[in-house]
Short mmCIF file of C-alpha atoms in Angstrom, two decimals:
data_model
loop_
_atom_site.label_atom_id
_atom_site.label_comp_id
_atom_site.label_asym_id
_atom_site.label_seq_id
_atom_site.Cartn_x
_atom_site.Cartn_y
_atom_site.Cartn_z
CA MET D 74 -22.25 8.06 -55.96
CA GLU D 75 -20.50 5.56 -53.70
CA HIS D 76 -21.94 5.62 -50.20
CA VAL D 77 -19.92 5.93 -47.00
CA ALA D 78 -19.48 2.57 -45.24
CA GLU D 79 -21.46 2.01 -42.06
CA GLY D 80 -18.26 1.55 -40.01
CA THR D 81 -16.85 4.84 -41.31
CA LEU D 82 -20.05 6.68 -40.40
CA GLN D 83 -19.84 5.21 -36.89
CA ALA D 84 -16.16 6.15 -36.62
CA TYR D 85 -17.12 9.68 -37.72
CA LEU D 86 -19.73 9.88 -34.93
CA ASP D 87 -17.21 8.58 -32.41
CA GLY D 88 -14.52 11.07 -33.42
CA GLU D 89 -12.21 8.35 -34.68
CA LEU D 90 -11.46 9.73 -38.15
CA ALA D 91 -8.48 11.82 -39.19
CA ALA D 92 -9.27 15.42 -40.19
CA GLU D 93 -9.21 14.75 -43.94
CA GLU D 94 -11.43 11.70 -43.72
CA ASN D 95 -13.77 13.58 -41.41
CA ALA D 96 -14.13 16.41 -43.91
CA ALA D 97 -14.76 13.92 -46.74
CA VAL D 98 -17.58 12.27 -44.76
CA GLU D 99 -19.15 15.66 -44.02
CA ARG D 100 -19.04 16.66 -47.69
CA HIS D 101 -20.60 13.36 -48.74
CA VAL D 102 -23.35 13.38 -46.13
CA ALA D 103 -24.30 16.94 -47.05
CA ALA D 104 -24.97 15.77 -50.60
CA CYS D 105 -26.32 12.24 -50.00
CA VAL D 106 -29.77 11.76 -48.49
CA GLU D 107 -29.26 8.03 -47.90
CA CYS D 108 -26.02 8.46 -45.98
CA ALA D 109 -27.53 11.35 -44.03
CA ALA D 110 -30.38 9.03 -43.02
CA GLU D 111 -27.91 6.30 -42.06
CA LEU D 112 -25.98 8.76 -39.93
CA ALA D 113 -29.15 9.95 -38.19
CA SER D 114 -30.16 6.36 -37.53
CA LEU D 115 -26.78 5.54 -35.97
CA ARG D 116 -26.88 8.73 -33.92
CA GLY D 117 -30.36 7.76 -32.69
CA ALA D 118 -29.22 4.26 -31.72
CA ALA D 119 -26.26 5.69 -29.80
CA TYR D 120 -28.63 8.06 -27.99
CA VAL D 121 -30.93 5.19 -27.03
CA LEU D 122 -28.00 3.21 -25.64
CA ALA D 123 -26.54 6.11 -23.65
CA THR D 124 -29.82 7.29 -22.13
CA SER D 125 -31.28 3.87 -21.34
CA LEU D 126 -28.05 2.71 -19.68
CA ALA D 127 -27.94 5.87 -17.58
CA ARG D 128 -31.57 5.41 -16.48
CA ALA D 129 -30.93 1.79 -15.46
CA ASP D 130 -27.69 2.47 -13.57
CA GLN D 131 -27.64 2.02 -9.85
CA PRO D 132 -25.79 5.09 -8.57
CA LEU D 133 -22.64 4.63 -6.58
CA ALA D 134 -22.43 6.71 -3.40
CA SER D 135 -19.14 8.29 -2.39
CA ASP D 136 -19.38 6.17 0.79
CA ASP D 137 -19.38 3.09 -1.44
CA VAL D 138 -16.14 4.21 -3.09
CA ALA D 139 -14.49 4.90 0.28
CA HIS D 140 -15.67 1.55 1.61
CA ALA D 141 -14.41 -0.25 -1.50
CA PHE D 142 -11.02 1.40 -1.07
CA GLN D 143 -10.84 0.19 2.53
CA LEU D 144 -11.61 -3.36 1.37
CA VAL D 145 -8.89 -3.22 -1.30
CA ARG D 146 -6.51 -1.86 1.31
CA ALA D 147 -7.37 -4.73 3.64
CA HIS D 148 -6.68 -7.24 0.84
CA ALA D 149 -3.27 -5.71 0.28
CA GLY D 150 -2.04 -7.14 3.59
CA GLY D 151 -1.06 -10.30 1.74
CA LEU D 152 0.64 -8.50 -1.13
CA PRO D 153 4.34 -7.87 -1.65
CA GLY D 154 5.94 -4.95 0.13
CA SER D 155 6.28 -2.86 -3.02
CA ALA D 156 2.56 -3.19 -3.72
CA ARG D 157 1.82 -2.10 -0.16
CA ARG D 158 4.17 0.86 -0.53
CA TRP D 159 2.32 1.92 -3.66
CA LEU D 160 -0.95 1.63 -1.79
CA THR D 161 0.28 3.75 1.07
CA GLY D 162 1.96 6.24 -1.24
CA ALA D 163 5.51 5.69 0.10
CA ALA D 164 8.27 7.01 -2.14
CA PRO D 165 9.86 4.49 -4.50
CA SER D 166 13.47 3.48 -4.17
CA THR D 167 16.03 5.94 -5.47
CA ARG D 168 18.45 3.23 -6.55
CA SER D 169 18.39 4.17 -10.22
CA ALA D 170 19.09 7.81 -9.40
CA LEU D 171 21.95 6.78 -7.11
CA LEU D 172 23.45 4.61 -9.83
CA ARG D 173 23.33 7.50 -12.29
CA ALA D 174 24.94 9.77 -9.71
CA ALA D 175 27.72 7.22 -9.15
CA LEU D 176 28.41 7.03 -12.88
CA PHE D 177 28.50 10.81 -13.08
CA LEU D 178 31.07 11.00 -10.26
CA LEU D 179 33.17 8.28 -11.87
CA GLY D 180 33.03 10.22 -15.11
CA LEU D 181 34.27 13.37 -13.38
CA ALA D 182 37.10 11.43 -11.68
CA ALA D 183 38.09 9.84 -15.00
CA VAL D 184 38.34 13.25 -16.64
CA ALA D 185 40.47 14.54 -13.75
CA SER D 186 42.81 11.53 -13.83
CA ALA D 187 43.30 11.82 -17.59
CA ALA D 188 45.69 14.66 -16.83
CA ILE D 189 48.08 12.24 -15.09
CA PRO D 190 49.57 9.84 -17.68
CA GLY D 191 50.36 6.39 -16.31
CA SER D 192 48.45 7.07 -13.11
CA PRO D 193 47.39 3.86 -11.31
CA VAL D 194 44.21 5.71 -10.35
CA ARG D 195 43.44 5.96 -14.03
CA ALA D 196 43.72 2.18 -14.51
CA TRP D 197 41.51 1.54 -11.47
CA LEU D 198 38.95 4.01 -12.73
CA ALA D 199 38.84 2.31 -16.12
CA GLY D 200 37.93 -0.97 -14.42
CA ALA D 201 35.42 0.67 -12.09
CA TRP D 202 33.79 2.46 -15.00
CA GLN D 203 33.39 -0.77 -16.95
CA GLU D 204 31.81 -2.51 -13.95
CA ALA D 205 29.44 0.37 -13.23
CA ALA D 206 28.51 0.76 -16.90
CA SER D 207 27.68 -2.93 -17.06
CA LEU D 208 25.42 -2.57 -14.03
CA PHE D 209 23.85 0.47 -15.58
CA SER D 210 23.11 -1.26 -18.86
CA GLN D 211 21.37 -4.02 -16.92
CA ALA D 212 19.35 -1.36 -15.18
CA THR D 213 17.97 0.08 -18.38
CA PRO D 214 14.19 -0.41 -18.31
CA GLY D 215 12.35 -2.33 -20.96
CA PRO D 216 12.40 -6.00 -21.83
CA ARG D 217 14.97 -7.35 -24.20
CA ALA D 218 14.98 -10.81 -25.66
CA GLY D 219 17.73 -12.78 -27.24
CA PRO D 220 20.45 -15.24 -26.68
CA ALA D 221 21.72 -15.38 -23.12
CA ARG D 222 25.34 -14.86 -22.25
CA SER D 223 27.19 -18.18 -22.41
CA VAL D 224 28.59 -19.42 -19.12
CA GLY D 225 30.61 -22.60 -19.62
CA ASP D 226 28.28 -25.12 -21.23
CA GLY D 227 25.23 -23.27 -19.95
CA ALA D 228 23.70 -19.82 -20.35
CA GLY D 229 23.08 -17.11 -17.83
CA VAL D 230 21.63 -13.65 -17.38
CA SER D 231 21.53 -11.30 -14.43
CA VAL D 232 19.34 -8.30 -13.72
CA LEU D 233 19.11 -5.65 -11.07
CA PRO D 234 15.89 -5.33 -9.08
CA ARG D 235 13.56 -2.49 -9.93
CA ASP D 236 12.65 -0.49 -6.85
CA GLY D 237 14.00 -3.42 -4.85
CA ARG D 238 11.73 -5.84 -6.65
CA VAL D 239 12.60 -8.69 -8.98
CA ARG D 240 10.41 -11.24 -10.70
CA ILE D 241 11.74 -14.41 -12.29
CA VAL D 242 9.40 -16.30 -14.55
CA LEU D 243 9.81 -19.70 -16.21
CA ARG D 244 7.38 -20.50 -19.00
CA GLY D 245 7.03 -23.94 -20.44
CA PRO D 246 10.15 -25.49 -18.93
CA ASP D 247 10.65 -29.22 -19.27
CA ALA D 248 8.85 -30.84 -16.33
CA ARG D 249 12.04 -32.72 -15.39
CA THR D 250 14.11 -29.58 -15.05
CA ARG D 251 15.35 -28.96 -11.53
CA ILE D 252 15.25 -25.42 -10.26
CA HIS D 253 17.94 -24.58 -7.69
CA VAL D 254 17.41 -21.41 -5.71
CA ARG D 255 19.76 -19.71 -3.30
CA LEU D 256 20.01 -16.34 -1.66
CA VAL D 257 23.14 -14.36 -2.42
CA ASP D 258 24.75 -11.22 -1.07
CA GLY D 259 25.11 -9.32 -4.35
CA GLU D 260 22.76 -6.73 -5.76
CA ALA D 261 21.69 -8.60 -8.88
CA ALA D 262 19.43 -11.59 -9.44
CA ALA D 263 20.92 -14.19 -11.74
CA VAL D 264 19.61 -17.16 -13.64
CA ARG D 265 21.83 -19.76 -15.19
CA ALA D 266 20.52 -22.68 -17.25
CA ASP D 267 22.54 -25.84 -17.76
CA GLY D 268 22.14 -28.97 -19.83
CA GLY D 269 19.04 -29.06 -22.06
CA ALA D 270 17.61 -26.09 -20.15
CA ALA D 271 20.31 -23.89 -21.70
CA THR D 272 18.27 -23.84 -24.92
CA ALA D 273 15.60 -21.74 -23.17
CA ARG D 274 14.93 -18.27 -24.55
CA PHE D 275 15.89 -15.54 -22.09
CA THR D 276 14.11 -12.22 -21.84
CA SER D 277 15.19 -9.64 -19.30
CA GLY D 278 14.59 -6.11 -18.23
CA LEU D 279 15.03 -4.11 -15.07
CA GLY D 280 13.53 -6.20 -12.26
CA HIS D 281 12.31 -8.89 -14.62
CA LEU D 282 13.85 -12.05 -16.02
CA GLU D 283 12.05 -14.68 -18.02
CA LEU D 284 12.99 -18.06 -19.48
CA GLU D 285 10.85 -19.72 -22.05
CA GLY D 286 11.03 -23.36 -23.08
CA GLY D 287 14.22 -25.36 -22.86
CA GLY D 288 14.93 -29.05 -22.54
CA PRO D 289 15.52 -31.07 -19.36
CA GLY D 290 18.38 -29.74 -17.27
CA ALA D 291 19.02 -27.45 -14.36
CA VAL D 292 18.11 -23.83 -13.78
CA ARG D 293 20.09 -22.11 -11.05
CA ILE D 294 18.58 -18.95 -9.66
CA GLU D 295 20.30 -16.50 -7.37
CA VAL D 296 18.03 -14.15 -5.47
CA PRO D 297 19.72 -11.16 -3.84
CA ARG D 298 19.11 -10.94 -0.11
CA ALA D 299 18.94 -7.18 -0.56
CA ALA D 300 15.82 -7.46 -2.76
CA VAL D 301 12.80 -6.08 -0.94
CA TRP D 302 10.56 -8.41 -2.89
CA ALA D 303 11.29 -11.30 -5.24
CA SER D 304 9.21 -14.01 -6.81
CA ILE D 305 9.89 -17.14 -8.81
CA GLU D 306 6.99 -18.36 -10.89
CA VAL D 307 6.71 -21.40 -13.12
CA ASP D 308 3.91 -21.37 -15.70
CA GLY D 309 1.98 -18.83 -13.67
CA ARG D 310 2.35 -20.72 -10.41
CA PRO D 311 4.35 -19.06 -7.60
CA TYR D 312 7.14 -21.32 -6.34
CA LEU D 313 8.95 -18.94 -4.05
CA LEU D 314 8.16 -15.53 -2.68
CA LYS D 315 10.53 -13.25 -0.81
CA ASP D 316 8.88 -10.36 0.99
CA GLY D 317 11.43 -8.44 3.01
CA ALA D 318 13.27 -10.96 5.16
CA ASP D 319 10.43 -13.45 4.85
CA VAL D 320 10.96 -16.20 2.26
CA ARG D 321 8.00 -18.43 1.54
CA ILE D 322 8.24 -21.75 -0.29
CA LEU D 323 5.01 -22.18 -2.23
CA ALA D 324 5.63 -25.39 -4.17
CA PRO D 325 6.80 -28.83 -3.04
CA LEU D 326 10.55 -29.14 -2.68
CA ALA D 327 12.42 -31.84 -4.57
CA ASP D 328 15.44 -31.34 -2.37
CA SER D 329 16.94 -28.91 0.07
CA GLY D 330 19.96 -28.52 2.18
CA GLY D 331 23.05 -26.43 2.54
CA THR D 332 22.51 -23.07 0.94
CA GLU D 333 19.82 -23.88 -1.60
CA VAL D 334 16.35 -25.28 -2.16
CA VAL D 335 15.48 -27.35 -5.21
CA PHE D 336 12.15 -27.57 -6.99
CA ARG D 337 11.13 -29.68 -9.93
CA ALA D 338 9.71 -27.56 -12.78
CA GLY D 339 6.75 -29.92 -13.09
CA ALA D 340 5.86 -29.81 -9.38
CA GLU D 341 2.48 -31.36 -8.56
CA MET B 251 1.27 7.60 -9.30
CA ASP B 252 -0.85 7.84 -6.17
CA PHE B 253 -2.84 4.61 -5.93
CA GLU B 254 -5.67 6.10 -3.90
CA ALA B 255 -6.12 8.92 -6.42
CA VAL B 256 -6.17 6.38 -9.26
CA PHE B 257 -8.67 4.28 -7.33
CA ARG B 258 -10.99 7.23 -6.72
CA ARG B 259 -10.83 8.23 -10.38
CA LEU B 260 -11.25 4.81 -11.95
CA TYR B 261 -13.34 2.80 -9.48
CA PRO B 262 -16.69 4.53 -10.24
CA THR B 263 -16.27 4.10 -13.99
CA LEU B 264 -15.12 0.48 -13.63
CA PHE B 265 -18.04 -0.26 -11.30
CA ARG B 266 -20.51 1.31 -13.75
CA TYR B 267 -19.08 -0.70 -16.64
CA LEU B 268 -19.26 -3.93 -14.63
CA GLN B 269 -22.74 -3.26 -13.37
CA ARG B 270 -23.88 -2.76 -16.94
CA LEU B 271 -21.99 -5.82 -18.06
CA THR B 272 -23.34 -8.14 -15.35
CA GLY B 273 -26.60 -6.52 -14.28
CA ASP B 274 -25.54 -7.29 -10.70
CA ALA B 275 -24.24 -4.45 -8.51
CA ASP B 276 -22.80 -6.78 -5.83
CA TRP B 277 -20.91 -8.80 -8.38
CA ALA B 278 -19.72 -5.61 -10.06
CA GLU B 279 -18.30 -4.38 -6.75
CA ASP B 280 -16.57 -7.68 -6.03
CA VAL B 281 -14.96 -7.82 -9.44
CA ALA B 282 -13.96 -4.15 -9.41
CA GLN B 283 -12.26 -4.60 -6.05
CA GLU B 284 -10.50 -7.79 -7.11
CA SER B 285 -9.26 -6.00 -10.25
CA PHE B 286 -7.77 -3.19 -8.15
CA VAL B 287 -6.08 -5.69 -5.83
CA ARG B 288 -4.48 -7.23 -8.92
CA LEU B 289 -3.51 -3.79 -10.20
CA LEU B 290 -1.50 -3.28 -7.02
CA ARG B 291 0.83 -6.07 -8.11
CA GLN B 292 1.36 -4.46 -11.52
CA ARG B 293 2.31 -0.86 -10.69
CA LEU B 294 1.28 0.36 -14.13
CA PRO B 295 1.25 4.00 -15.21
CA GLU B 296 -2.26 5.41 -15.01
CA ALA B 297 -2.72 5.57 -18.80
CA GLU B 298 -2.05 1.83 -18.99
CA ALA B 299 -3.89 1.02 -15.77
CA ARG B 300 -7.31 1.96 -17.15
CA PRO B 301 -7.46 -0.42 -20.15
CA TRP B 302 -5.65 -3.06 -18.09
CA LEU B 303 -8.29 -2.85 -15.32
CA PHE B 304 -11.20 -3.14 -17.75
CA THR B 305 -9.65 -6.12 -19.52
CA VAL B 306 -8.88 -7.93 -16.28
CA ALA B 307 -12.34 -7.18 -14.89
CA THR B 308 -14.03 -8.42 -18.08
CA ASN B 309 -12.01 -11.64 -17.89
CA LEU B 310 -12.96 -12.10 -14.23
CA VAL B 311 -16.63 -11.76 -15.15
CA ARG B 312 -16.21 -14.16 -18.05
CA ASP B 313 -14.53 -16.67 -15.74
CA GLY B 314 -17.36 -16.30 -13.24
CA VAL B 315 -15.07 -15.12 -10.45
CA ARG B 316 -16.94 -13.80 -7.48
CA LYS B 317 -16.65 -13.83 -3.75
CA THR B 318 -18.17 -16.81 -2.01
CA THR B 319 -19.90 -14.68 0.57
CA ARG B 320 -21.86 -11.73 -0.64
CA ARG B 321 -21.15 -8.52 1.11
CA GLN B 322 -23.92 -6.29 2.30
CA ARG B 323 -23.80 -3.01 0.48
CA LEU B 324 -23.47 0.20 2.42
CA LEU B 325 -26.74 1.34 0.93
CA ALA B 326 -28.49 -1.23 3.06
CA SER B 327 -27.31 0.38 6.30
CA ALA B 328 -28.17 3.95 5.40
CA GLY B 329 -31.12 3.62 3.04
CA PRO B 330 -32.18 6.34 0.65
CA PRO B 331 -33.47 9.68 1.93
CA ALA B 332 -37.28 9.65 2.34
CA SER B 333 -37.76 12.26 -0.38
CA SER B 334 -36.04 10.03 -2.96
CA ILE B 335 -38.05 6.86 -2.29
CA PRO B 336 -39.94 6.22 -5.53
CA GLY B 337 -43.68 5.69 -5.57
CA PRO B 338 -45.16 2.42 -6.90
CA GLU B 339 -45.58 3.82 -10.41
CA GLU B 340 -42.02 5.15 -10.57
CA GLU B 341 -40.72 1.92 -9.14
CA ARG B 342 -42.57 -0.11 -11.78
CA GLU B 343 -41.24 2.15 -14.51
CA ARG B 344 -37.69 1.80 -13.22
CA ARG B 345 -37.94 -1.99 -13.08
CA ALA B 346 -39.31 -2.05 -16.62
CA GLU B 347 -36.45 0.19 -17.77
CA ILE B 348 -33.84 -2.04 -16.16
CA ALA B 349 -35.47 -5.18 -17.58
CA ALA B 350 -35.53 -3.68 -21.10
CA VAL B 351 -31.87 -2.67 -20.90
CA ARG B 352 -30.85 -6.07 -19.57
CA ALA B 353 -32.81 -7.93 -22.24
CA ALA B 354 -31.32 -5.78 -25.00
CA LEU B 355 -27.78 -6.16 -23.67
CA GLU B 356 -28.10 -9.88 -23.13
CA GLY B 357 -29.38 -10.29 -26.67
CA LEU B 358 -25.93 -9.22 -27.89
CA ALA B 359 -22.92 -11.49 -28.27
CA PRO B 360 -20.55 -11.03 -25.28
CA ARG B 361 -17.92 -9.40 -27.48
CA ASP B 362 -20.41 -6.88 -28.89
CA ARG B 363 -21.69 -6.12 -25.39
CA GLN B 364 -18.14 -5.45 -24.22
CA MET B 365 -17.46 -3.21 -27.22
CA LEU B 366 -20.56 -1.08 -26.68
CA LEU B 367 -19.94 -0.72 -22.95
CA MET B 368 -16.26 0.14 -23.37
CA ARG B 369 -17.23 2.72 -25.99
CA GLU B 370 -19.69 4.21 -23.49
CA GLU B 371 -16.79 4.61 -21.06
CA GLY B 372 -14.89 6.61 -23.66
CA PHE B 373 -12.36 4.04 -24.83
CA LYS B 374 -10.82 4.63 -28.24
CA TYR B 375 -11.29 2.09 -31.01
CA ALA B 376 -7.65 0.97 -30.73
CA GLU B 377 -8.15 0.15 -27.03
CA ILE B 378 -11.44 -1.63 -27.72
CA ALA B 379 -9.76 -3.64 -30.47
CA ARG B 380 -6.94 -4.71 -28.14
CA ALA B 381 -9.35 -5.67 -25.36
CA THR B 382 -11.70 -7.66 -27.58
CA GLY B 383 -9.16 -9.11 -29.99
CA VAL B 384 -10.75 -7.73 -33.17
CA ALA B 385 -8.98 -5.83 -35.95
CA PRO B 386 -8.97 -2.06 -35.23
CA GLY B 387 -10.40 -1.39 -38.69
CA SER B 388 -13.51 -3.44 -37.97
CA VAL B 389 -14.48 -1.80 -34.66
CA GLY B 390 -16.62 0.91 -36.31
CA THR B 391 -18.68 -1.63 -38.25
CA LEU B 392 -19.10 -3.96 -35.28
CA VAL B 393 -20.10 -1.08 -32.99
CA ALA B 394 -22.62 0.24 -35.54
CA ARG B 395 -24.27 -3.16 -35.91
CA ALA B 396 -24.33 -3.83 -32.17
CA LEU B 397 -25.82 -0.37 -31.55
CA ARG B 398 -28.61 -1.01 -34.02
CA ARG B 399 -29.37 -4.42 -32.51
CA PHE B 400 -29.43 -2.96 -29.01
CA ALA B 401 -31.71 -0.06 -29.97
CA GLU B 402 -34.10 -2.33 -31.85
CA ALA B 403 -34.35 -4.83 -28.99
CA TYR B 404 -34.75 -2.08 -26.40
CA ARG B 405 -37.49 -0.26 -28.32
CA SER B 406 -39.33 -3.50 -28.95
CA GLN B 407 -39.18 -4.39 -25.24
CA ARG B 408 -40.42 -0.95 -24.17
CA ALA B 409 -43.27 -1.07 -26.73
CA SER B 410 -44.28 -4.42 -25.30
CA ASP B 411 -44.22 -2.89 -21.76
CA VAL B 412 -46.54 -0.11 -22.88
CA ARG B 413 -48.99 -2.63 -24.39
CA THR B 414 -48.92 -4.70 -21.18
CA ALA B 415 -49.51 -1.61 -19.04
CA ALA B 416 -52.45 -0.57 -21.24
CA GLN B 417 -53.98 -4.03 -20.93
CA ASP B 418 -53.53 -3.93 -17.14
CA THR B 419 -55.28 -0.55 -16.99
CA ALA B 420 -58.15 -1.78 -19.13
CA PHE B 421 -58.48 -4.91 -16.99
CA SER B 422 -58.53 -2.84 -13.77
CA ALA B 423 -61.19 -0.54 -15.23
CA LYS B 424 -63.40 -3.53 -16.07
CA GLN B 425 -62.96 -4.95 -12.56
CA GLY B 426 -63.90 -1.58 -11.08
#
């Protein structure tokens, strides 16, 4: 008789087996003294672990939990606004719901105007629908990776913030790449890569845009003023943080002036 | 998701895991709090928050992250109720128990220690596999072997404690 593997016996004890496998183990153990002994030994070892750990634990008082929460709350002072809102339980933004409502209304209007052939309202609605649908597709949650939309000789992608928050991440850019950042009035954040940087791989989702790799060139980032919180990070290091109206420059500037600031991707 | 509710639900279990992992309650508190501060930036659904917190906390311990100034625990200000203060014999027994558990845990490879402690907190094999980087199909075998090693080391340590205590008693009797 082939014995049940040690790992399978353990998985049986831990409730990790599917019903059929579970029943097979039970049938085998009922008929096999050696496997029954193995199972008892594993059960005994698990009991020793559970009871000895419990005896050695230092209990945590409810006061300790409350105090720990106060400390975490105090730490959150330096966090982005959205994190603080989560901490204080404030309601998230309803932007996505509003966008859906707008599309619904446009849909209703389009149906109504269909009854009037040649109506100029109909032509306007067609354009408005396309624009809104494009915004909505950008607002669909979940990351997507792939080639970026071509813009001239470069490549660019834009995303809408999620709950007013947008995070732009550059991973492994060429150290010589210059990163131009400016605040814009629109709703969306945009990243455009030119020159060698246009070979970077773009990944985007609602509130998140990432570039990976790319040769030396220029990356132009537009951060919407309307974003409640925005960050630009390069290889895990924050370069710029926008928290409400407050914009903090966290890496040395290579250049600045006019309407933009410029970093070097390989900032010291 | 209400952050405070998540904190109240997950903090005690994360603290217990970390205390077992490190053997140091102050360090466990520091790391647990730091992990929750980091969670605030993530805004994860609760189902994802739990494994995420444990993984981040384990990495913080592995990287030796701790606060530079040690915080006085609340226990110090209040102190235990008089009725719960252990006598010398109970205190010695408790110290021996803690020492045996620590020795047995520290005799395990860090990955095995993490696996056993995550299993004690009710994580499924798939979550343990993701957190430790092993194949899901090998978790059962690795857990079984680590459990046996722990139990053997613990029993051996406790047997040695009993022998030492018996020798102490015999020595005291002779002195008397």
